[in-house]
Every structure is written in structure tokens, then in C-alpha cells.
CSV table of C-alpha atoms in Angstrom, one decimal:
chain,number,residue,atom,x,y,z
K,345,MET,CA,-0.6,48.2,-60.0
K,346,PRO,CA,-1.2,45.4,-57.5
K,347,THR,CA,-1.3,41.7,-58.6
K,348,PRO,CA,-4.9,41.0,-59.4
K,349,LEU,CA,-4.9,37.6,-57.7
K,350,VAL,CA,-2.7,36.2,-54.9
K,351,VAL,CA,-3.6,32.8,-53.5
K,352,SER,CA,-1.6,31.7,-50.5
K,353,GLU,CA,-1.6,28.5,-48.3
K,354,VAL,CA,-5.2,27.7,-49.2
K,355,ALA,CA,-6.6,24.3,-48.1
K,356,LYS,CA,-9.9,22.7,-48.8
K,357,SER,CA,-11.6,19.5,-47.7
K,358,PHE,CA,-15.1,18.2,-47.6
K,359,VAL,CA,-16.6,16.6,-44.5
K,360,MET,CA,-19.5,14.2,-45.5
K,361,HIS,CA,-21.7,14.2,-42.4
K,362,LEU,CA,-24.1,11.8,-44.0
K,363,ARG,CA,-21.3,9.3,-44.6
K,364,ASP,CA,-20.2,9.0,-41.0
K,365,GLY,CA,-18.3,12.2,-41.1
K,366,ILE,CA,-15.7,11.0,-43.6
K,367,LYS,CA,-13.3,13.7,-44.6
K,368,LEU,CA,-12.3,14.1,-48.2
K,369,PRO,CA,-9.2,16.3,-48.5
K,370,VAL,CA,-9.1,18.2,-51.8
K,371,VAL,CA,-6.1,20.5,-51.9
K,372,GLU,CA,-3.7,22.0,-49.4
K,373,ASN,CA,-1.0,24.7,-49.4
K,374,VAL,CA,-2.2,26.2,-52.7
K,375,ASN,CA,0.1,29.0,-53.6
K,376,PHE,CA,0.1,31.0,-56.9
K,377,SER,CA,-0.7,34.4,-58.3
K,378,VAL,CA,-1.9,35.7,-61.6
K,379,ALA,CA,-0.7,38.9,-63.1
K,380,ALA,CA,-2.6,41.4,-65.2
K,381,GLY,CA,-2.7,40.5,-68.9
K,382,GLU,CA,-1.7,36.9,-68.2
K,383,CYS,CA,-3.7,33.7,-68.8
K,384,ALA,CA,-2.7,31.0,-66.3
K,385,VAL,CA,-4.1,27.5,-66.7
K,386,LEU,CA,-4.8,25.0,-63.9
K,387,GLY,CA,-3.4,21.7,-65.1
K,388,GLY,CA,-3.7,18.1,-63.9
K,389,PRO,CA,-6.0,15.1,-64.2
K,390,SER,CA,-9.7,15.1,-63.4
K,391,GLY,CA,-10.7,15.1,-59.8
K,392,ILE,CA,-7.5,16.8,-58.6
K,393,GLY,CA,-9.3,19.9,-57.4
K,394,LYS,CA,-9.1,22.4,-60.3
K,395,SER,CA,-12.7,23.3,-60.3
K,396,SER,CA,-12.8,23.4,-56.5
K,397,ILE,CA,-10.0,26.0,-56.6
K,398,LEU,CA,-11.9,28.2,-59.1
K,399,LYS,CA,-15.1,27.9,-56.9
K,400,MET,CA,-13.1,29.0,-53.8
K,401,LEU,CA,-11.8,32.0,-55.7
K,402,TYR,CA,-15.4,32.9,-56.6
K,403,GLY,CA,-16.6,32.5,-53.1
K,404,ASN,CA,-18.8,29.6,-54.1
K,405,TYR,CA,-17.0,27.1,-51.9
K,406,GLY,CA,-15.8,27.8,-48.4
K,407,VAL,CA,-12.1,27.8,-47.6
K,408,ASP,CA,-10.7,25.9,-44.7
K,409,ALA,CA,-7.4,27.8,-44.4
K,410,GLY,CA,-5.3,30.4,-46.2
K,411,GLN,CA,-5.9,33.6,-48.1
K,412,ILE,CA,-7.3,34.6,-51.5
K,413,LEU,CA,-6.4,38.2,-52.1
K,414,ILE,CA,-7.9,40.5,-54.7
K,415,THR,CA,-8.2,44.2,-55.0
K,416,HIS,CA,-11.6,45.9,-54.8
K,417,ASN,CA,-11.9,49.7,-54.9
K,418,ASP,CA,-8.2,50.0,-54.2
K,419,VAL,CA,-8.5,47.9,-51.1
K,420,THR,CA,-7.0,44.4,-50.7
K,421,VAL,CA,-9.7,42.0,-49.7
K,422,ASP,CA,-9.4,38.4,-48.6
K,423,ILE,CA,-12.2,36.4,-50.2
K,424,ALA,CA,-11.7,33.5,-47.9
K,425,GLY,CA,-13.0,35.6,-44.9
K,426,ALA,CA,-15.3,38.1,-46.7
K,427,ASP,CA,-18.9,38.4,-45.7
K,428,PRO,CA,-21.6,37.5,-48.3
K,429,ARG,CA,-22.3,41.1,-49.2
K,430,THR,CA,-18.6,41.8,-49.9
K,431,VAL,CA,-18.4,38.7,-52.1
K,432,LEU,CA,-21.4,39.8,-54.1
K,433,ASN,CA,-19.9,43.2,-54.6
K,434,ILE,CA,-16.6,41.6,-55.7
K,435,ARG,CA,-18.5,39.4,-58.2
K,436,ARG,CA,-20.2,42.5,-59.6
K,437,ASP,CA,-17.0,44.5,-59.9
K,438,VAL,CA,-13.9,42.3,-59.9
K,439,ILE,CA,-14.3,38.6,-60.6
K,440,GLY,CA,-16.1,37.2,-63.6
K,441,TYR,CA,-16.7,33.5,-63.9
K,442,VAL,CA,-17.7,31.2,-66.7
K,443,SER,CA,-19.0,28.0,-65.2
K,444,GLN,CA,-19.1,24.6,-66.9
K,445,PHE,CA,-22.8,24.7,-67.1
K,446,LEU,CA,-25.3,27.6,-67.4
K,447,ARG,CA,-27.8,27.8,-64.6
K,448,THR,CA,-30.9,29.0,-66.4
K,449,VAL,CA,-33.7,31.0,-64.9
K,450,PRO,CA,-37.2,30.3,-66.2
K,451,ARG,CA,-38.6,32.9,-68.6
K,452,VAL,CA,-35.4,35.1,-68.9
K,453,ALA,CA,-34.3,35.6,-72.6
K,454,ALA,CA,-30.8,34.7,-73.6
K,455,VAL,CA,-30.0,38.3,-74.5
K,456,ASP,CA,-31.0,39.4,-71.0
K,457,VAL,CA,-29.1,36.6,-69.3
K,458,VAL,CA,-26.0,37.9,-71.1
K,459,ALA,CA,-26.7,41.6,-70.4
K,460,GLU,CA,-27.4,41.2,-66.7
K,461,PRO,CA,-23.9,41.6,-65.4
K,462,LEU,CA,-23.7,45.0,-67.1
K,463,LEU,CA,-27.1,46.0,-65.7
K,464,ALA,CA,-25.9,45.1,-62.3
K,465,ARG,CA,-23.1,47.5,-62.8
K,466,GLY,CA,-25.5,50.3,-63.5
K,467,ILE,CA,-25.1,50.4,-67.3
K,468,LYS,CA,-28.2,51.4,-69.3
K,469,SER,CA,-30.4,48.7,-70.6
K,470,ASP,CA,-30.1,49.5,-74.3
K,471,VAL,CA,-26.3,49.8,-74.1
K,472,ALA,CA,-26.1,46.4,-72.3
K,473,ARG,CA,-28.4,44.7,-74.7
K,474,THR,CA,-26.5,46.0,-77.7
K,475,ARG,CA,-23.3,44.7,-76.2
K,476,ALA,CA,-24.9,41.4,-75.5
K,477,ILE,CA,-26.1,41.0,-79.0
K,478,GLU,CA,-22.6,41.8,-80.4
K,479,LEU,CA,-21.2,39.0,-78.3
K,480,LEU,CA,-23.9,36.5,-79.2
K,481,GLU,CA,-23.3,37.4,-82.9
K,482,LYS,CA,-19.6,36.9,-82.5
K,483,LEU,CA,-20.2,33.5,-80.9
K,484,ASN,CA,-22.5,32.5,-83.8
K,485,LEU,CA,-25.6,32.0,-81.7
K,486,PRO,CA,-28.5,32.1,-84.2
K,487,GLU,CA,-30.5,35.3,-84.0
K,488,HIS,CA,-33.9,33.5,-83.5
K,489,LEU,CA,-32.6,32.2,-80.2
K,490,TRP,CA,-31.7,35.6,-78.7
K,491,GLN,CA,-35.2,36.4,-77.3
K,492,LEU,CA,-35.8,32.8,-76.0
K,493,PRO,CA,-34.9,31.5,-72.5
K,494,PRO,CA,-31.8,29.2,-72.8
K,495,THR,CA,-33.5,26.4,-70.9
K,496,THR,CA,-34.3,24.5,-74.1
K,497,PHE,CA,-31.0,25.3,-75.8
K,498,SER,CA,-28.4,22.6,-76.7
K,499,GLY,CA,-25.3,22.2,-74.5
K,500,GLY,CA,-23.2,24.2,-77.0
K,501,GLU,CA,-25.7,27.0,-77.3
K,502,GLN,CA,-26.1,27.3,-73.5
K,503,GLN,CA,-22.3,27.4,-73.1
K,504,ARG,CA,-22.0,30.2,-75.6
K,505,VAL,CA,-24.6,32.2,-73.7
K,506,ASN,CA,-22.6,31.5,-70.6
K,507,ILE,CA,-19.4,32.6,-72.2
K,508,ALA,CA,-21.0,35.8,-73.5
K,509,ARG,CA,-22.3,36.5,-70.0
K,510,GLY,CA,-18.8,36.1,-68.5
K,511,PHE,CA,-17.0,38.1,-71.2
K,512,ILE,CA,-19.4,41.1,-71.4
K,513,THR,CA,-17.9,43.0,-68.4
K,514,ASN,CA,-14.4,44.4,-68.1
K,515,HIS,CA,-13.8,42.7,-64.7
K,516,PRO,CA,-10.0,42.7,-63.9
K,517,LEU,CA,-10.1,38.9,-63.1
K,518,LEU,CA,-11.8,36.2,-65.1
K,519,LEU,CA,-12.2,32.6,-64.1
K,520,LEU,CA,-12.9,30.1,-66.9
K,521,ASP,CA,-14.1,26.5,-66.1
K,522,GLU,CA,-13.7,24.6,-69.3
K,523,PRO,CA,-15.5,27.2,-71.4
K,524,THR,CA,-14.9,25.4,-74.7
K,525,ALA,CA,-15.8,21.8,-73.6
K,526,SER,CA,-19.0,21.6,-75.7
K,527,LEU,CA,-18.1,23.8,-78.6
K,528,ASP,CA,-17.2,23.0,-82.2
K,529,ALA,CA,-13.9,24.1,-83.7
K,530,GLU,CA,-15.2,27.3,-85.2
K,531,ASN,CA,-16.6,28.5,-81.9
K,532,ARG,CA,-13.5,27.4,-80.0
K,533,ALA,CA,-11.5,29.7,-82.2
K,534,VAL,CA,-13.9,32.5,-81.3
K,535,VAL,CA,-13.3,31.9,-77.6
K,536,VAL,CA,-9.5,31.8,-78.1
K,537,GLN,CA,-9.8,35.2,-79.9
K,538,LEU,CA,-12.0,36.6,-77.0
K,539,ILE,CA,-9.4,35.4,-74.5
K,540,ARG,CA,-6.6,37.1,-76.4
K,541,GLU,CA,-8.5,40.3,-76.5
K,542,LYS,CA,-9.0,40.1,-72.7
K,543,LYS,CA,-5.3,39.5,-72.2
K,544,ALA,CA,-4.5,42.5,-74.4
K,545,SER,CA,-6.7,44.7,-72.4
K,546,GLY,CA,-5.0,43.7,-69.1
K,547,THR,CA,-7.4,41.2,-67.7
K,548,ALA,CA,-5.9,38.5,-65.5
K,549,LEU,CA,-7.3,35.1,-66.6
K,550,LEU,CA,-7.3,31.8,-64.8
K,551,GLY,CA,-8.8,28.8,-66.6
K,552,ILE,CA,-9.2,25.1,-66.9
K,553,PHE,CA,-8.9,23.8,-70.5
K,554,HIS,CA,-8.9,20.1,-71.2
K,555,ASP,CA,-8.7,20.9,-74.9
K,556,GLN,CA,-5.0,20.7,-75.9
K,557,ASP,CA,-5.3,23.1,-78.8
K,558,VAL,CA,-7.1,25.8,-76.9
K,559,ARG,CA,-4.8,25.5,-74.0
K,560,SER,CA,-1.6,25.9,-76.1
K,561,ALA,CA,-3.3,28.8,-77.9
K,562,VAL,CA,-4.0,30.8,-74.8
K,563,ALA,CA,-1.9,29.6,-71.8
K,564,ASP,CA,1.1,31.7,-70.7
K,565,ARG,CA,1.8,29.3,-67.9
K,566,ILE,CA,0.5,26.0,-66.5
K,567,ILE,CA,-0.1,25.7,-62.7
K,568,ASP,CA,0.2,22.0,-61.9
K,569,VAL,CA,-2.6,21.4,-59.3
K,570,SER,CA,-1.2,17.9,-58.4
K,571,MET,CA,1.5,19.9,-56.4
K,572,PHE,CA,-1.3,20.9,-54.1
K,573,ARG,CA,-2.7,17.5,-53.6
K,574,ALA,CA,-3.9,17.0,-50.0
K,575,GLY,CA,-2.5,14.1,-48.0
K,576,ARG,CA,-5.1,11.4,-47.2
K,577,GLU,CA,-5.9,11.1,-43.6
K,578,ALA,CA,-8.3,9.1,-41.5
K,579,ALA,CA,-11.6,10.7,-40.5
S,517,MET,CA,-25.6,56.0,-49.3
S,518,ASN,CA,-26.0,52.2,-49.0
S,519,GLU,CA,-23.5,52.1,-46.2
S,520,GLN,CA,-26.0,51.3,-43.5
S,521,PRO,CA,-28.2,48.3,-43.1
S,522,LEU,CA,-32.0,48.6,-43.4
S,523,LEU,CA,-32.8,46.2,-40.5
S,524,ARG,CA,-30.8,45.0,-37.5
S,525,VAL,CA,-32.1,42.0,-35.6
S,526,ASN,CA,-30.3,41.4,-32.3
S,527,SER,CA,-30.6,38.2,-30.2
S,528,MET,CA,-34.1,37.6,-31.2
S,529,THR,CA,-35.6,34.9,-29.0
S,530,LYS,CA,-39.2,33.6,-28.8
S,531,TYR,CA,-40.5,31.0,-26.4
S,532,TYR,CA,-44.0,29.5,-26.6
S,533,GLY,CA,-44.4,28.6,-23.0
S,534,SER,CA,-41.3,26.6,-22.3
S,535,ARG,CA,-40.9,25.6,-25.9
S,536,ILE,CA,-38.4,27.3,-28.1
S,537,GLY,CA,-39.8,29.1,-31.2
S,538,CYS,CA,-36.5,30.7,-32.2
S,539,ARG,CA,-33.4,31.3,-30.2
S,540,ASP,CA,-30.8,34.0,-30.2
S,541,VAL,CA,-31.0,35.0,-33.9
S,542,SER,CA,-29.0,38.1,-35.0
S,543,PHE,CA,-28.4,39.4,-38.4
S,544,GLU,CA,-28.5,42.6,-40.6
S,545,LEU,CA,-30.3,43.1,-43.8
S,546,TRP,CA,-29.0,45.6,-46.3
S,547,PRO,CA,-30.8,47.6,-48.9
S,548,GLY,CA,-31.5,45.6,-52.0
S,549,GLU,CA,-30.6,42.3,-50.3
S,550,VAL,CA,-32.9,39.3,-50.4
S,551,LEU,CA,-32.5,36.9,-47.5
S,552,ALA,CA,-34.0,33.4,-47.5
S,553,ILE,CA,-34.8,31.6,-44.3
S,554,VAL,CA,-35.0,27.8,-45.0
S,555,GLY,CA,-35.6,24.8,-42.9
S,556,GLU,CA,-38.2,22.1,-42.4
S,557,SER,CA,-41.7,22.6,-40.9
S,558,GLY,CA,-41.4,23.6,-37.2
S,559,SER,CA,-37.8,24.8,-37.5
S,560,GLY,CA,-38.8,28.3,-36.4
S,561,LYS,CA,-38.6,30.1,-39.7
S,562,THR,CA,-42.1,31.5,-39.7
S,563,THR,CA,-41.8,32.3,-36.0
S,564,LEU,CA,-38.7,34.3,-36.8
S,565,LEU,CA,-40.4,36.1,-39.7
S,566,ASN,CA,-43.5,37.0,-37.6
S,567,ASN,CA,-41.3,38.3,-34.7
S,568,ILE,CA,-39.2,40.5,-37.0
S,569,SER,CA,-42.3,41.9,-38.8
S,570,THR,CA,-44.0,42.6,-35.4
S,571,ARG,CA,-46.8,40.2,-36.0
S,572,LEU,CA,-45.7,38.4,-32.8
S,573,THR,CA,-43.9,39.9,-29.8
S,574,PRO,CA,-40.5,38.3,-29.1
S,575,THR,CA,-39.6,37.1,-25.6
S,576,SER,CA,-36.4,39.0,-25.9
S,577,GLY,CA,-34.2,40.7,-28.4
S,578,THR,CA,-34.6,43.9,-30.5
S,579,VAL,CA,-35.4,44.7,-34.1
S,580,GLU,CA,-34.1,48.1,-35.3
S,581,TYR,CA,-35.4,49.5,-38.6
S,582,ARG,CA,-33.8,52.4,-40.5
S,583,MET,CA,-36.7,54.8,-41.2
S,584,ARG,CA,-36.8,57.0,-44.3
S,585,ASP,CA,-35.3,59.9,-42.3
S,586,GLY,CA,-32.2,57.7,-41.8
S,587,GLN,CA,-32.8,57.1,-38.1
S,588,PHE,CA,-32.9,53.6,-36.6
S,589,ARG,CA,-35.9,52.9,-34.5
S,590,ASP,CA,-36.6,50.0,-32.2
S,591,LEU,CA,-39.8,48.5,-33.6
S,592,TYR,CA,-41.0,47.3,-30.2
S,593,ARG,CA,-40.6,50.8,-28.7
S,594,MET,CA,-42.7,52.4,-31.3
S,595,GLY,CA,-46.3,53.3,-30.7
S,596,GLU,CA,-48.9,50.9,-32.2
S,597,ALA,CA,-50.2,53.6,-34.6
S,598,GLU,CA,-46.8,54.3,-35.9
S,599,ARG,CA,-46.0,50.6,-36.3
S,600,ARG,CA,-49.2,50.0,-38.2
S,601,PHE,CA,-48.5,52.9,-40.5
S,602,LEU,CA,-45.0,51.5,-41.2
S,603,MET,CA,-46.5,48.1,-42.0
S,604,ARG,CA,-49.1,49.6,-44.4
S,605,THR,CA,-46.7,51.8,-46.3
S,606,ASP,CA,-43.0,51.0,-46.0
S,607,TRP,CA,-43.4,47.2,-45.6
S,608,GLY,CA,-45.1,44.5,-47.4
S,609,PHE,CA,-46.2,41.1,-46.2
S,610,VAL,CA,-46.9,38.4,-48.7
S,611,HIS,CA,-48.7,35.4,-47.1
S,612,GLN,CA,-48.6,31.9,-48.3
S,613,ASN,CA,-52.4,31.8,-48.5
S,614,PRO,CA,-53.5,34.9,-50.6
S,615,ALA,CA,-56.8,34.9,-48.7
S,616,ASP,CA,-54.8,36.0,-45.6
S,617,GLY,CA,-53.4,39.0,-47.4
S,618,LEU,CA,-56.3,40.0,-49.6
S,619,ARG,CA,-59.9,41.1,-49.0
S,620,MET,CA,-61.7,38.4,-51.0
S,621,THR,CA,-65.0,40.1,-51.4
S,622,VAL,CA,-63.9,43.5,-52.7
S,623,SER,CA,-62.6,44.1,-56.3
S,624,ALA,CA,-59.0,43.5,-57.4
S,625,GLY,CA,-58.7,47.2,-58.1
S,626,ALA,CA,-59.9,48.1,-54.6
S,627,ASN,CA,-57.5,45.6,-53.0
S,628,VAL,CA,-54.6,47.5,-54.6
S,629,GLY,CA,-56.2,50.9,-54.1
S,630,GLU,CA,-56.8,50.4,-50.4
S,631,ARG,CA,-53.1,50.5,-49.7
S,632,LEU,CA,-52.8,53.8,-51.7
S,633,MET,CA,-55.6,55.3,-49.7
S,634,ALA,CA,-53.8,54.3,-46.5
S,635,ILE,CA,-50.9,56.6,-47.6
S,636,GLY,CA,-53.3,59.5,-48.3
S,637,ASP,CA,-54.3,59.1,-51.9
S,638,ARG,CA,-57.8,60.4,-52.4
S,639,HIS,CA,-58.3,60.9,-56.1
S,640,TYR,CA,-60.5,58.0,-57.4
S,641,GLY,CA,-59.3,58.2,-61.0
S,642,ASP,CA,-55.6,58.3,-60.0
S,643,ILE,CA,-56.0,55.4,-57.6
S,644,ARG,CA,-57.8,53.3,-60.2
S,645,ASN,CA,-55.2,54.1,-62.9
S,646,THR,CA,-52.3,53.2,-60.5
S,647,ALA,CA,-54.2,50.0,-59.5
S,648,THR,CA,-54.7,49.0,-63.1
S,649,ARG,CA,-51.1,49.7,-64.0
S,650,TRP,CA,-50.0,47.4,-61.1
S,651,LEU,CA,-52.3,44.7,-62.2
S,652,GLY,CA,-50.6,44.8,-65.6
S,653,ARG,CA,-47.2,44.6,-63.9
S,654,VAL,CA,-48.2,41.4,-62.2
S,655,GLU,CA,-49.7,40.2,-65.5
S,656,ILE,CA,-53.4,40.4,-64.6
S,657,ASP,CA,-55.5,41.8,-67.5
S,658,ALA,CA,-57.0,45.2,-67.0
S,659,ASP,CA,-60.5,43.9,-67.6
S,660,ARG,CA,-60.3,42.0,-64.4
S,661,VAL,CA,-59.9,45.1,-62.3
S,662,ASP,CA,-63.5,45.0,-61.1
S,663,ASP,CA,-63.6,41.3,-60.3
S,664,GLN,CA,-63.2,39.9,-56.8
S,665,PRO,CA,-60.2,37.8,-56.0
S,666,ARG,CA,-62.5,34.9,-55.0
S,667,ASP,CA,-63.1,34.5,-58.7
S,668,PHE,CA,-59.3,34.4,-59.4
S,669,SER,CA,-57.1,31.3,-59.7
S,670,GLY,CA,-54.5,30.6,-56.9
S,671,GLY,CA,-51.7,32.0,-59.1
S,672,MET,CA,-53.6,35.2,-59.9
S,673,ARG,CA,-54.5,35.7,-56.3
S,674,GLN,CA,-50.9,35.5,-55.3
S,675,ARG,CA,-49.9,38.0,-58.0
S,676,LEU,CA,-52.7,40.3,-56.8
S,677,GLN,CA,-51.4,40.0,-53.3
S,678,ILE,CA,-47.9,41.0,-54.6
S,679,ALA,CA,-49.4,44.0,-56.4
S,680,ARG,CA,-51.3,45.1,-53.3
S,681,ASN,CA,-48.0,45.0,-51.3
S,682,LEU,CA,-45.8,46.7,-53.8
S,683,VAL,CA,-48.0,49.6,-54.9
S,684,THR,CA,-46.9,51.8,-52.0
S,685,GLY,CA,-43.3,51.5,-52.9
S,686,PRO,CA,-42.2,49.6,-49.8
S,687,ARG,CA,-38.5,49.2,-48.9
S,688,LEU,CA,-38.9,45.9,-47.2
S,689,VAL,CA,-41.1,42.9,-48.1
S,690,PHE,CA,-41.7,39.8,-46.0
S,691,MET,CA,-42.7,36.7,-47.8
S,692,ASP,CA,-43.9,33.5,-46.2
S,693,GLU,CA,-43.8,30.6,-48.6
S,694,PRO,CA,-44.9,32.8,-51.5
S,695,THR,CA,-45.1,29.9,-53.9
S,696,GLY,CA,-46.4,27.4,-51.4
S,697,GLY,CA,-49.7,26.1,-52.8
S,698,LEU,CA,-49.0,26.7,-56.5
S,699,ASP,CA,-48.4,24.5,-59.5
S,700,VAL,CA,-44.9,24.2,-60.8
S,701,SER,CA,-45.6,26.2,-64.0
S,702,VAL,CA,-47.4,28.9,-62.0
S,703,GLN,CA,-44.5,28.9,-59.5
S,704,ALA,CA,-42.0,29.6,-62.2
S,705,ARG,CA,-44.0,32.6,-63.5
S,706,LEU,CA,-44.4,34.0,-60.0
S,707,LEU,CA,-40.8,33.5,-59.1
S,708,ASP,CA,-39.6,35.3,-62.3
S,709,LEU,CA,-42.1,38.1,-61.5
S,710,VAL,CA,-40.9,38.5,-57.9
S,711,ARG,CA,-37.3,38.3,-59.0
S,712,SER,CA,-37.6,41.0,-61.6
S,713,LEU,CA,-39.7,43.3,-59.4
S,714,VAL,CA,-37.2,43.0,-56.5
S,715,ASN,CA,-34.4,43.8,-59.0
S,716,ASP,CA,-36.2,46.7,-60.6
S,717,LEU,CA,-37.4,48.3,-57.4
S,718,GLY,CA,-34.2,47.6,-55.4
S,719,LEU,CA,-36.3,46.1,-52.6
S,720,SER,CA,-35.0,44.3,-49.6
S,721,ALA,CA,-36.8,41.1,-48.8
S,722,ILE,CA,-36.9,38.3,-46.3
S,723,VAL,CA,-38.3,35.1,-47.8
S,724,VAL,CA,-39.3,32.1,-45.7
S,725,THR,CA,-39.3,28.9,-47.8
S,726,HIS,CA,-38.8,25.2,-47.4
S,727,ASP,CA,-38.0,25.0,-51.2
S,728,LEU,CA,-34.2,25.3,-51.8
S,729,ALA,CA,-34.8,26.0,-55.5
S,730,VAL,CA,-36.9,29.1,-54.6
S,731,ALA,CA,-34.1,30.2,-52.2
S,732,ARG,CA,-31.5,29.7,-55.0
S,733,LEU,CA,-33.4,31.7,-57.5
S,734,LEU,CA,-34.5,34.6,-55.3
S,735,SER,CA,-32.0,35.2,-52.5
S,736,HIS,CA,-28.5,36.5,-52.2
S,737,ARG,CA,-28.0,35.2,-48.7
S,738,MET,CA,-29.5,32.3,-46.8
S,739,MET,CA,-30.0,31.2,-43.2
S,740,VAL,CA,-30.7,27.6,-42.4
S,741,MET,CA,-32.8,26.9,-39.3
S,742,LYS,CA,-33.3,23.8,-37.2
S,743,ASP,CA,-35.1,23.5,-33.9
S,744,GLY,CA,-35.3,27.3,-33.5
S,745,TYR,CA,-31.6,27.9,-34.1
S,746,VAL,CA,-29.8,29.3,-37.1
S,747,ILE,CA,-27.3,26.5,-37.7
S,748,GLU,CA,-25.7,27.8,-40.9
S,749,GLN,CA,-25.7,31.0,-42.9
S,750,GLY,CA,-23.9,32.6,-45.8
S,751,LEU,CA,-24.0,33.4,-49.5
S,752,THR,CA,-26.9,31.4,-51.0
S,753,ASP,CA,-24.8,29.5,-53.6
S,754,ARG,CA,-22.1,28.8,-51.0
S,755,VAL,CA,-24.5,27.2,-48.6
S,756,LEU,CA,-26.2,25.2,-51.3
S,757,ASP,CA,-23.0,24.1,-53.1
S,758,ASP,CA,-20.7,23.6,-50.1
S,759,PRO,CA,-23.0,22.9,-47.1
S,760,ARG,CA,-21.0,22.5,-43.9
S,761,GLU,CA,-23.5,21.4,-41.2
S,762,PRO,CA,-24.9,17.9,-41.1
S,763,TYR,CA,-28.5,19.1,-41.3
S,764,THR,CA,-27.8,21.4,-44.3
S,765,GLN,CA,-26.0,18.6,-46.1
S,766,LEU,CA,-29.1,16.4,-45.5
S,767,LEU,CA,-31.4,19.2,-46.9
S,768,VAL,CA,-29.3,19.7,-50.0
S,769,SER,CA,-28.9,16.0,-50.7
S,770,SER,CA,-32.6,15.5,-50.4
S,771,ILE,CA,-33.5,17.7,-53.4
S,772,LEU,CA,-35.0,15.6,-56.2
S,773,GLN,CA,-33.2,16.0,-59.5
S,774,VAL,CA,-35.5,16.5,-62.4
């Protein structure tokens, strides 16, 4: 079985055209891979580029150089150069992502937000909703919230909806951007359990966890992002 | 079966006299894909939309459409009658101003039913039932079926226009600022409606908007236009979260945070 994720020589910088074209280097020469059933954690201080790396892997940020290789339908695909349609297919089938904040859509109920990734994969609506409810129950989201749009939910409630949405599929690769940041101890423990289940089922996980306890509970390996720090250069 | 695009636009150029309307635009649209064209007023986005949808004749370039028989046809080499039939059945066009897309002095039911008659439906009861069902889908009460759209609010008119366009089961829908003149709360309802209809029906759509939030919510892919040129394109969230071009950065940084 091929390695689910191989990142090689990836570089990223931002050019701020509205600030006289100043160039903000983020990372360069990023090299690592994540194996099936492994949870690797991106480590290092805030602002070092951890979230940017996750966003590049998800196709949300452009990539200046290098390759991000994943396997889709038994074919190796480089996300760094993939067209939008391919990236969307990869998100549907291969890469799951739990972002720091839930982007809510007006009028869509929490249970439907969670079920959507399954529907996109062609799973029947009642099956997807049942699975969504199981996850929301597991994450202790009160039942009276299930049919409401998450727009008015608290940060912790929104985050649990977000986690449920990310964990509902069996994508071979799952990216986690501080999924436990706004959760209490009880729900952090639930997330740790969910991550362990994913590992046991062979999912490759790559995450950012500032919470020391969660990190030591799930991490197989820490990837020190400060190794990839880009040199400062004049614009 | 989804291995071929629905629409191919090649080197589309439109001049108004010596002024550029849009210049050398090429792209493909795939089944189920929603493409947003964004840019400020006068950037050429509506010109592009009207050229693709054959409402204007381009100066140069071709538009090929995959017909239901699987064959690609050049829209500008089709006969006028065939093109009109395509527009009435397989395409929809949602105008910014509902009055441009509706007949304001015939009933809501007839506005929807007219498109059905264009594809050969003749049974009055069936047409009325289908029209009423579609009004329900766009959240207009069945007891308004005999009312004229001039008695409707702006939001209702826009929803009626959407029902009229979708009733024939089109594969491609063009939308020009579909939420343009609406209140924010009405906009949210309309956007949610469009989003779920597009998902449920597997439609392809090209949406012109100057509102980046609308583009974010509705589209998979985005093209940014300036002075008639497409200056940046890509996955919608990539363009909005990591804009590359100076003009795109300006657009994105100009969004007011609520």
C-alpha cells in the first residue's frame, strides 16, 4: 500500500501587493510523509507556518514549489499542481479536514452540515443522517441543537459540529487544525478516542495540537516545523 | 460518464467598437460545477456571460456545448430556432432584475407553465400541478399560483424566476447577480435555496456576482475579471484565502467584516 501522504521540497510565501509587494516567506524545503495508521503532529511556536502547511495540503493555499503527493483511485496525484476539479474530487474521496473554525451556511441544520460529506459521496440521506446523529451524540452536542443551523452556537458547539463533519467519512487522510482548542476536558477525551479509532482503522492523520495532554495522547511523532523556516529576504 | 465537460469556451473576445468587452477568455465547465465570475462593475463579467449564453455575438472565439446526445455543437453555428429551443429547455437564465426574466402581467403559475408548454406539455392539469409543485420548492405558497408577479415582493419574484427556469430540468443555468437588489435576509434565503437546488439537481451554473460572499457560498471555482481580462482563476476557497494577483488581493481585503 502506498504512503498516504508524501510532501517534498514544498515552499510557500505570501506577496502582499497592497504593501508595496513585500514578500513574507512562510516555509521552504518542507519534507515529510505520513503513514497509514499513524498520527503525526506539526510542532513549533505560533506563526511558524503549521496551519499554512495544512492548508496547502488541502489545496486551500497555493504552493510556490515542491510536491504534495497523495493517492486517488490508485493514481498518484500532486495536489500542488492539480486543477480545481481534481482537488474537489480529492477532498470528497481522500482528504478530510477539520478547520479551526466552522464556516456556517445560513439555514442549514447542524445534522445536515455533518452529514454532507457522506451525501457528497453518494451515501443515502437517512444513512448519512443516522451516522451524523451518532457522532453528535458521542460529542455530547445537546439534541435540541441538531436541527438548528450552527450560526448561533457557542465556539465549542460549533467546533464539535466541525469535528463530526470531519470524522464522518472514512477518508484515508485526515488533517486536524487544533480540533480541541475550544473544548472542555470531557469532549477533548472524546476527540482523543475518535482519533485513536481512526488510527486503528488505518487512517493517516496529521494535526496541530497546542494542548499538551491531547498531543501526548495521540501523537506518534512530532514534525518540528521550525526546521522548515524560510530565510528572510528583501522584497 | 462525467468525463467530458458540458461547455467549452475558446478564446472568447468581444469588442464594443474599439473598446474591449472581454478578451481571450477560455475555460471548460463540467457537469455539476458552479463557476463564479467576479469583478467590479465594467470588468466584463456580464459581457462574458451574455456572449457565452448567445445573448450577444462575440467578436471572435467559439462556445461549444455538449448536447443531450453527447455531441459537442458550436453555439454560433447552430440555427436560430435550434438555439432558441436550447435556451428555452436545456438552459436557464436568471436575471438580476426579475422583471427581465418574468412576464409581470400573467399569473405565477403561467410564468412557470409557459416553459413547460415550450417543451410540448399540453395537459392543463399536469402543467398546473407541476407549476404549483415548483412554487412550493421555491417557498411560494400554493394559494399565490394565480397572482401576478407584479404583486410579489422582490424576493418572491426572484424565487419565481428561479422556478420558471428550473421547471424544464435544464443542465446549465446562467445567473447574473441573482441576489443583486435583495435585502440581506432575503439574500440568505435565496442563496440557500439556489445552493440546495443546484446540489439536488446536479446542475452546472455560471454565476456573475460582485459579491465575494455569494461566490464563496455557491461556487466551486472562480474567475476574477478586470478590464475585460481574466486575471486569476482557481478553486473558490483558494482564490479567496490565498489571492495572488494585486487586484484580487484588493478585492478580498475590501470585504467588510461583520
